[in-house]
Coordinates of C-alpha atoms and ligand atoms in Angstrom, one line a residue:
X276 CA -3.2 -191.2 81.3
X277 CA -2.1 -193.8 83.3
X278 CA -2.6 -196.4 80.6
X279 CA 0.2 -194.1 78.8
X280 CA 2.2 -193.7 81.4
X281 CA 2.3 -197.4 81.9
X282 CA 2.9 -198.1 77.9
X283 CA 5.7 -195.1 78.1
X284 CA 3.5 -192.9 75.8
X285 CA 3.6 -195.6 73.1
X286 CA 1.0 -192.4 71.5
X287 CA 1.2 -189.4 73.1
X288 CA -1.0 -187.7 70.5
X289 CA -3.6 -190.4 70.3
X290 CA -3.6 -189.3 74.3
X291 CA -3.9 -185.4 74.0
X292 CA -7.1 -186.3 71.6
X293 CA -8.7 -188.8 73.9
X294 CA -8.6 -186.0 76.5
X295 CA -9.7 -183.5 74.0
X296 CA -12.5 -185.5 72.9
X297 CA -13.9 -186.4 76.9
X298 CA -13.7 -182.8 77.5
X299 CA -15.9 -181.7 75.1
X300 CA -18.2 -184.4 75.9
X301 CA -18.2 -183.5 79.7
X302 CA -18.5 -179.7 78.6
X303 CA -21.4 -180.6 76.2
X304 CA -23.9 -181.6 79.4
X305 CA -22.7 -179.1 81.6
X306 CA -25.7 -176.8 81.8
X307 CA -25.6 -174.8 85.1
X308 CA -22.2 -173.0 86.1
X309 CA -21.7 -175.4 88.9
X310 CA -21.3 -178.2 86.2
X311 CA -19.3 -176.6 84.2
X312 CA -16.7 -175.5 87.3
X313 CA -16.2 -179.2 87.9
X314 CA -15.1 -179.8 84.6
X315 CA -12.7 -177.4 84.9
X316 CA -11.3 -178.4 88.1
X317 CA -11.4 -182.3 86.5
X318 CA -9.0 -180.9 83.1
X319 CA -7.6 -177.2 84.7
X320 CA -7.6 -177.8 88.1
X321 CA -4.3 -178.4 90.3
X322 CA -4.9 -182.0 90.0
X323 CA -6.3 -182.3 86.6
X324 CA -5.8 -184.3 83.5
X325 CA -3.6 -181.6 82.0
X326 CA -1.3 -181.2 85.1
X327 CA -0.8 -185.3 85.0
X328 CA -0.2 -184.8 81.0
X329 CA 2.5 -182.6 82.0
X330 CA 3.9 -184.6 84.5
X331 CA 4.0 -187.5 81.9
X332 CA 6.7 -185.2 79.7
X333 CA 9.3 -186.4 81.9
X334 CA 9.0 -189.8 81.4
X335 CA 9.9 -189.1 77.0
X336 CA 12.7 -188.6 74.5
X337 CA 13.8 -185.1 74.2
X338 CA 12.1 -185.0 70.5
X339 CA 8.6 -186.5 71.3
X340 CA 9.1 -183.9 74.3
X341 CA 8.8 -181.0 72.4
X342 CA 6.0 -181.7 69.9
X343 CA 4.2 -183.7 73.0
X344 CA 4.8 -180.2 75.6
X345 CA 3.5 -178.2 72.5
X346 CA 0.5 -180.1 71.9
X347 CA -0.5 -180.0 75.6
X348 CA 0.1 -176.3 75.9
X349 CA -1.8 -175.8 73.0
X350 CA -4.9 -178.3 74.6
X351 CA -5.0 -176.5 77.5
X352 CA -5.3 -173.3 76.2
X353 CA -8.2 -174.2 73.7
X354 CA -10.1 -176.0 77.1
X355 CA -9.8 -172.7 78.6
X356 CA -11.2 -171.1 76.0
X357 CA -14.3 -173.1 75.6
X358 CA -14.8 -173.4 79.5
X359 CA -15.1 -169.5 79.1
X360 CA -17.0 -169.4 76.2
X361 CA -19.5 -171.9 77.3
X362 CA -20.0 -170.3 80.6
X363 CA -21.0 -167.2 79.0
X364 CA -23.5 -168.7 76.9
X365 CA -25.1 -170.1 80.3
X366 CA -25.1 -167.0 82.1
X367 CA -26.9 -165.3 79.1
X368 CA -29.5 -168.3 79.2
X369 CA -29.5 -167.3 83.1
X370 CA -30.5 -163.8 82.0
X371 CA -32.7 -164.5 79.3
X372 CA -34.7 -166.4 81.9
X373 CA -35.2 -164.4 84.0
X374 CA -35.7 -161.3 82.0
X375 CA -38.8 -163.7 80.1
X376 CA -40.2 -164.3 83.6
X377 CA -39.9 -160.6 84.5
X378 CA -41.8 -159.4 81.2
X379 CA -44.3 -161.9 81.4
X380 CA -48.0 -160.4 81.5
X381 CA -51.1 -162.3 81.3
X382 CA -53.1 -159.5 79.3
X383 CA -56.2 -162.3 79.4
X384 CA -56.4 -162.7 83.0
X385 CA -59.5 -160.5 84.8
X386 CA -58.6 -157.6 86.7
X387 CA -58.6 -157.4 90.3
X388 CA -61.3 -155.5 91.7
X389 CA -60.5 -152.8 93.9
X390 CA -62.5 -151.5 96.1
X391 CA -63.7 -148.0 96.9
X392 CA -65.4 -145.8 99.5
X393 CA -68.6 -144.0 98.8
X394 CA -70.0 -141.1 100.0
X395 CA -72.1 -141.3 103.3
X396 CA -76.1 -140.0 102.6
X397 CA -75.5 -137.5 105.3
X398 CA -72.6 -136.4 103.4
X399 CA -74.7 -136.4 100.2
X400 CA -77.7 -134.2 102.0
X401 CA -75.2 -132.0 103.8
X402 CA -73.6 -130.4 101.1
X403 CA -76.9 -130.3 99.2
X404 CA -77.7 -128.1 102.5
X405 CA -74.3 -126.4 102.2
X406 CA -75.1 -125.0 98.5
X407 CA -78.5 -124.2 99.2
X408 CA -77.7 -121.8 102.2
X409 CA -74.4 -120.3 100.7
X410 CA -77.1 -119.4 98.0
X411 CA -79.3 -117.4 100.5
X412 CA -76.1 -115.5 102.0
X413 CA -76.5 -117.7 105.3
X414 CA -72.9 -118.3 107.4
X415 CA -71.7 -121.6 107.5
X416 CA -71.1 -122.1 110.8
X417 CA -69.6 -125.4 113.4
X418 CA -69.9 -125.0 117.0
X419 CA -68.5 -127.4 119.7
X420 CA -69.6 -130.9 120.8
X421 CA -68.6 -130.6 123.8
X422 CA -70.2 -127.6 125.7
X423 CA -71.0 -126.0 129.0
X424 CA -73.9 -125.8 130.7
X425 CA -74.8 -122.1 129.8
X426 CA -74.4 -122.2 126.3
X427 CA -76.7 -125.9 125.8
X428 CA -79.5 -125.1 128.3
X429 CA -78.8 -121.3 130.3
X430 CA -79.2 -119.3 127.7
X431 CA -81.0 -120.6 126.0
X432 CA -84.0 -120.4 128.9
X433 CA -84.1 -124.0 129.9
X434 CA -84.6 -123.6 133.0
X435 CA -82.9 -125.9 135.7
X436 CA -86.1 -128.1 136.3
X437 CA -86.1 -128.9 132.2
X438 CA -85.7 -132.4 131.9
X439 CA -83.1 -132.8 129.7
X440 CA -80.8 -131.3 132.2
X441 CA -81.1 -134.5 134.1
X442 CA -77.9 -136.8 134.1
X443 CA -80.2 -140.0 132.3
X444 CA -80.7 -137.6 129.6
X445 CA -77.9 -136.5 128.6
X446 CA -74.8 -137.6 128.5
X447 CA -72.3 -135.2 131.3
X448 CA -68.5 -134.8 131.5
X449 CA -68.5 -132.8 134.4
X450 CA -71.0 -130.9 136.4
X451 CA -70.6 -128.4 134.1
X452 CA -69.6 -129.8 131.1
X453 CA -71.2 -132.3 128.6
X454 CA -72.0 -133.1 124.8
X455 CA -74.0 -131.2 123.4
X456 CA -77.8 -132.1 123.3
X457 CA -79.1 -129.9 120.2
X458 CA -77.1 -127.6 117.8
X459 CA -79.4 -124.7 119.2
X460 CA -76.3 -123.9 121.6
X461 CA -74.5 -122.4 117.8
X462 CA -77.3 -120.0 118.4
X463 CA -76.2 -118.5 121.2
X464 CA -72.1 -118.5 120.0
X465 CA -73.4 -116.8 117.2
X466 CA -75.2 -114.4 118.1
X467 CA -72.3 -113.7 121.2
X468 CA -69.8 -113.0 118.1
X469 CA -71.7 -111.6 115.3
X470 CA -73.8 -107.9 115.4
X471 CA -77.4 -108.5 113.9
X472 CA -78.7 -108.8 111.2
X473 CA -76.7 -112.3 111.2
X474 CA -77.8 -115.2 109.2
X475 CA -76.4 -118.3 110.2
X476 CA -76.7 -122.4 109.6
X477 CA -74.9 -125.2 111.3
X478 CA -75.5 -128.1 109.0
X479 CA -74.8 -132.0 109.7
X480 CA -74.2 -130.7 113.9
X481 CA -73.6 -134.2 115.7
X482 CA -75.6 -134.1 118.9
X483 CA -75.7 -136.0 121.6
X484 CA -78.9 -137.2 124.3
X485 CA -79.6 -141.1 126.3
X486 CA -81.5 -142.0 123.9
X487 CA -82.2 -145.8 123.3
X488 CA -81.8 -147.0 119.6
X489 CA -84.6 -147.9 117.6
X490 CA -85.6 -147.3 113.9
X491 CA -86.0 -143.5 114.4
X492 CA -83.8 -142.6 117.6
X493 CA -79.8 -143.2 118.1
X494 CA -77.8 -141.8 120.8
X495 CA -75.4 -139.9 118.3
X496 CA -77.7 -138.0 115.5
X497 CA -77.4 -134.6 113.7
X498 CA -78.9 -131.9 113.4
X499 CA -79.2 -128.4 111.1
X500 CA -79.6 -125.5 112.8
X501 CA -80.7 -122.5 111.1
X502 CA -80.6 -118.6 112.9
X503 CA -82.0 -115.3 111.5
X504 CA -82.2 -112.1 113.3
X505 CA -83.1 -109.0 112.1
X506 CA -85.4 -106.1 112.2
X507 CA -89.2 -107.3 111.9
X508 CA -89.0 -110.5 110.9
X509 CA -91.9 -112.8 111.1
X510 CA -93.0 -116.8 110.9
X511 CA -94.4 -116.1 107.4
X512 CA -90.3 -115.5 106.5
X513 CA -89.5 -118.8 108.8
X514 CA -92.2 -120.5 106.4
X515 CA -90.6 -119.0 103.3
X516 CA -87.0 -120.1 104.4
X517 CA -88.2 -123.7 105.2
X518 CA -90.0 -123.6 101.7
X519 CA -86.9 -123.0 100.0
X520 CA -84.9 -125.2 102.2
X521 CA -87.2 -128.1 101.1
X522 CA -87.0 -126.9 97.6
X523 CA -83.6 -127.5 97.5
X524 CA -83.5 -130.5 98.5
X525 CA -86.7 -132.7 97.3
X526 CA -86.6 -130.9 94.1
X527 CA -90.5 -130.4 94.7
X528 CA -92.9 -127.5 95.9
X529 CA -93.8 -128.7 99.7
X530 CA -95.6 -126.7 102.2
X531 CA -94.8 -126.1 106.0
X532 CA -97.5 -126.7 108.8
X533 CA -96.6 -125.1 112.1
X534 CA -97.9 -126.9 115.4
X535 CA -98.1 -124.8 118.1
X536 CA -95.5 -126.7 120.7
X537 CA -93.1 -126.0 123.6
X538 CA -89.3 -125.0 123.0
X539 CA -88.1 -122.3 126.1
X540 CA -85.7 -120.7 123.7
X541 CA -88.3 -120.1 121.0
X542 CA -91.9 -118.0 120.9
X543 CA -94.5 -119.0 119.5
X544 CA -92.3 -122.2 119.2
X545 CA -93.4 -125.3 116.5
X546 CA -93.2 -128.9 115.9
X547 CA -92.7 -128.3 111.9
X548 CA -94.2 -130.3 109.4
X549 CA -93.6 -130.2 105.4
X550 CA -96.3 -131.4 102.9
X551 CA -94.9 -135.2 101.9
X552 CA -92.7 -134.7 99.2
X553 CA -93.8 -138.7 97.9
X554 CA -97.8 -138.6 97.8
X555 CA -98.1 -134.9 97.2
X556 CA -100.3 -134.9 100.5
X557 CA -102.7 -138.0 99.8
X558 CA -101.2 -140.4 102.4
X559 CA -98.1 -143.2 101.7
X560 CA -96.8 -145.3 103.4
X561 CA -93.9 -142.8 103.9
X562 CA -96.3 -140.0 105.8
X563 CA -97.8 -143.1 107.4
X564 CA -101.1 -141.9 105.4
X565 CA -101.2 -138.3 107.2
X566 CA -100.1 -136.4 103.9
X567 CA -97.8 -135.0 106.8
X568 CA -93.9 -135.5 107.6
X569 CA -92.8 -133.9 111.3
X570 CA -89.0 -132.7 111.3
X571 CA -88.2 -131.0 114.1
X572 CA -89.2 -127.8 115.8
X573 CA -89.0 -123.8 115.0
X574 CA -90.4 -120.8 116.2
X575 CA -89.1 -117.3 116.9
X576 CA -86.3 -116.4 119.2
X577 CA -87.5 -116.4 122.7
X578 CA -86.9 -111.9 123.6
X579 CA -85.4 -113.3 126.9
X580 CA -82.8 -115.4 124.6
X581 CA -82.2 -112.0 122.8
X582 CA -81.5 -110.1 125.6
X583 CA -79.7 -112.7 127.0
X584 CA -76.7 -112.1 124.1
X585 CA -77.1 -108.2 124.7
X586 CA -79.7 -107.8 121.2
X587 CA -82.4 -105.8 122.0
X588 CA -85.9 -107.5 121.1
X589 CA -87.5 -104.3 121.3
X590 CA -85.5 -104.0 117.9
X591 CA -84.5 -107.1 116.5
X592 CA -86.5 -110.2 116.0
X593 CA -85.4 -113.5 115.2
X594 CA -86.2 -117.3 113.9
X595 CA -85.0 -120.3 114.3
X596 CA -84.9 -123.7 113.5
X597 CA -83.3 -127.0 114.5
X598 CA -84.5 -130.0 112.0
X599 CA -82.9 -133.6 112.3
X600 CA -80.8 -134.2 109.5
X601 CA -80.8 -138.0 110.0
X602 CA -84.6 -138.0 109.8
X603 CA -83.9 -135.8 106.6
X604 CA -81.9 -138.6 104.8
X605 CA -84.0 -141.3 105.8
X606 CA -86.5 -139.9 104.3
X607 CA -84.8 -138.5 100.8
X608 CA -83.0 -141.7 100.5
X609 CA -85.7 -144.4 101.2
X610 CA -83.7 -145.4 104.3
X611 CA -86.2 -147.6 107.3
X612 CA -83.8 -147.6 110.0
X613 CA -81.0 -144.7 111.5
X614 CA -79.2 -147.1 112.7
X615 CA -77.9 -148.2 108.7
X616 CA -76.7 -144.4 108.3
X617 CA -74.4 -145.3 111.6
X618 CA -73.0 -149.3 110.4
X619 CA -71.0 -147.7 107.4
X620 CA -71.2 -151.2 105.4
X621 CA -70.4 -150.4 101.9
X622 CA -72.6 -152.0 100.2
X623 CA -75.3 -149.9 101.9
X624 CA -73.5 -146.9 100.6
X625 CA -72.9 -147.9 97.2
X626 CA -76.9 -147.2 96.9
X627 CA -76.7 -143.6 97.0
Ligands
FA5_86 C1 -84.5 -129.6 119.5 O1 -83.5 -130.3 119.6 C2 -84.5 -128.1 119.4 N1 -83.2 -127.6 119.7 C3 -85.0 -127.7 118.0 C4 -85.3 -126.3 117.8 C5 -84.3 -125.5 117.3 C6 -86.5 -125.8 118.2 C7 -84.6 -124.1 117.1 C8 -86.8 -124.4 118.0 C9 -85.9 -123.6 117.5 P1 -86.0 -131.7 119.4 O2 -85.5 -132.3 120.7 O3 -87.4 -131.9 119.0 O4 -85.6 -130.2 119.3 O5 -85.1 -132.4 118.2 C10 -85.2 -131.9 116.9 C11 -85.0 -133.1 115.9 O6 -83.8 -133.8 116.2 C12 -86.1 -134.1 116.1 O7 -87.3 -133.8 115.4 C13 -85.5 -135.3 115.4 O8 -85.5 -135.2 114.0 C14 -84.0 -135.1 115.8 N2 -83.7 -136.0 117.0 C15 -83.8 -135.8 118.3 N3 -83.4 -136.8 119.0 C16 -82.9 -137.7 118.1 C17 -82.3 -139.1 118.3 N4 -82.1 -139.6 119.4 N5 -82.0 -139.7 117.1 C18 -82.2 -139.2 115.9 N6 -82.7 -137.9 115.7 C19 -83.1 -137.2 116.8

């Protein structure tokens, strides 16, 4: 331009096309919008090639004037144009882009694994439990963890010399108050609220006692707890119930084996064995070669207990039984040590 200006516009045409022709050039590598606005600040712009074009009009004869005005006018118009036109066809690149990148799915790549609880064996066991005594019409009852005094060892006749009153042995909130240290104190609730006959079980009760941990023993453990009172019931129907219970949930005829043992609430109380449900009574390793598994105790319900809820023994008798559910598991599932039902690591799980 200033070359013309300089020659007077010896060519003013020659000039519009060498303009024309670095344009398109320019415009050709512009890729990215940024690009493309400098080029139109360089031709369009307040300063640009076509504003000094213009101001080159004055400098002609009125003839070359008009065609050399028209020309320009005509120039800058089709550089607008294309500047528009090209910028479209980048933002659409832009979008195709991007839409590509959105859409884009690898269907070869692996999966991510995702990782899912399991159910707990005392889970398992308990509703195994559950359906077995909704079967036999028993209530399904809870009872509370934490509980006083009366209910855990008064009425139950433990009398106040019983060890496990003692404050190593279980574990107290207040004088009166502690966790509970058997699921026997849902016999007493029970039989407080409901009019005999009553058949109840409290199944997968946590329990509480100061216990050290070892392969059978945990400080937290639960229990099933099993109540029926009616008229003339005997240990024979205990037997019969346990029977079933086993039935239930080894899948397998066992038989029960009563030891005569010491439980105040109970009369004749039991240490109860079951036949083992692995060796059929020949000695395994699980029944430590005995043929025998102990599970907890039983017996019939003490008439002082009885009376102690307002039931008259000289009518109603009872049984009762109160059977550690860990133990149970253990010994369904295979498991050696109580204290892998308590770590919850998955992969322990994912066994049962
Ligand atoms: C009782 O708790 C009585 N209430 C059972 C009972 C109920 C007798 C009804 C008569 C009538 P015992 O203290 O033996 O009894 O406990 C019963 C079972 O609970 C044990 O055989 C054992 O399987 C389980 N158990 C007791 N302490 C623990 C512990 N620290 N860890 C794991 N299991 C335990």
């Amino acid at each position: 331009i200033k070359e013309a200006s300089k020659n007077k516009m010896s060519n003013p045409m020659n000039t519009v096309q060498e303009i024309r022709n670095a344009f398109l050039e320019e415009l050709s590598t512009a890729s990215k919008e940024e690009e493309l606005e400098s080029v139109r600040v360089a031709y369009l712009g307040r300063k640009g090639k076509i504003r000094q074009l213009f101001d080159l009009l004055g400098t002609l004869e009125p003839q070359e004037k008009k065609q050399f005005g028209g020309a320009i006018n005509q120039l800058k118009n089709d550089l607008q144009v294309q500047l528009e036109e090209h910028l479209a066809q980048i933002k659409s690149k832009n979008e195709n882009a991007s839409k590509n990148k959105e859409d884009f799915y690898d269907y070869t790549l692996s999966g991510k694994p995702f990782a899912i609880g399991h159910q707990h064996p005392l889970s398992l066991i308990g509703q195994q439990l559950y359906s077995i005594f909704r079967n036999l019409n028993f209530t399904i009852m809870d009872g509370c963890e934490i509980e006083d005094d009366y209910h855990n060892f008064e009425a139950l006749n433990i009398p106040k010399w019983h060890p496990a009153r003692k404050m190593q042995d279980s574990f107290y909130i207040t004088e009166n108050l502690l966790l509970r240290t058997h699921t026997s104190n849902v016999q007493i609730r029970s039989m407080e609220n409901m009019k005999p006959p009553l058949r109840i079980v409290s199944i997968n009760g946590r329990c509480y006692r100061r216990d050290a941990s070892d392969a059978t023993h945990y400080p937290v453990f639960h229990q099933i707890e099993g109540l029926y009172v009616d008229k003339g019931l005997s240990m024979a129907d205990l037997s019969g119930l346990l029977v079933e219970m086993m039935y239930g949930v080894f899948e397998k005829e066992v038989e029960i084996r009563f030891l005569p043992s010491y439980f105040p609430f109970v009369e004749p109380g039991a240490e109860t064995l079951i036949s083992c449900p692995f060796c059929g009574k020949k000695g395994c390793s699980v029944c430590q070669r005995s043929g025998w598994i102990e599970l907890g105790g039983s017996g019939m319900v003490h008439p002082q207990v009885l009376r102690n809820v307002n039931i008259d023994p000289e009518v109603y008798s009872g049984f009762a039984f109160g059977w550690g559910v860990d133990r149970l598991a253990m010994l369904k599932y295979g498991v050696e040590d109580i204290r892998m039902l308590m770590d919850n690591h998955i992969h322990f799980l994912e066994q049962f």
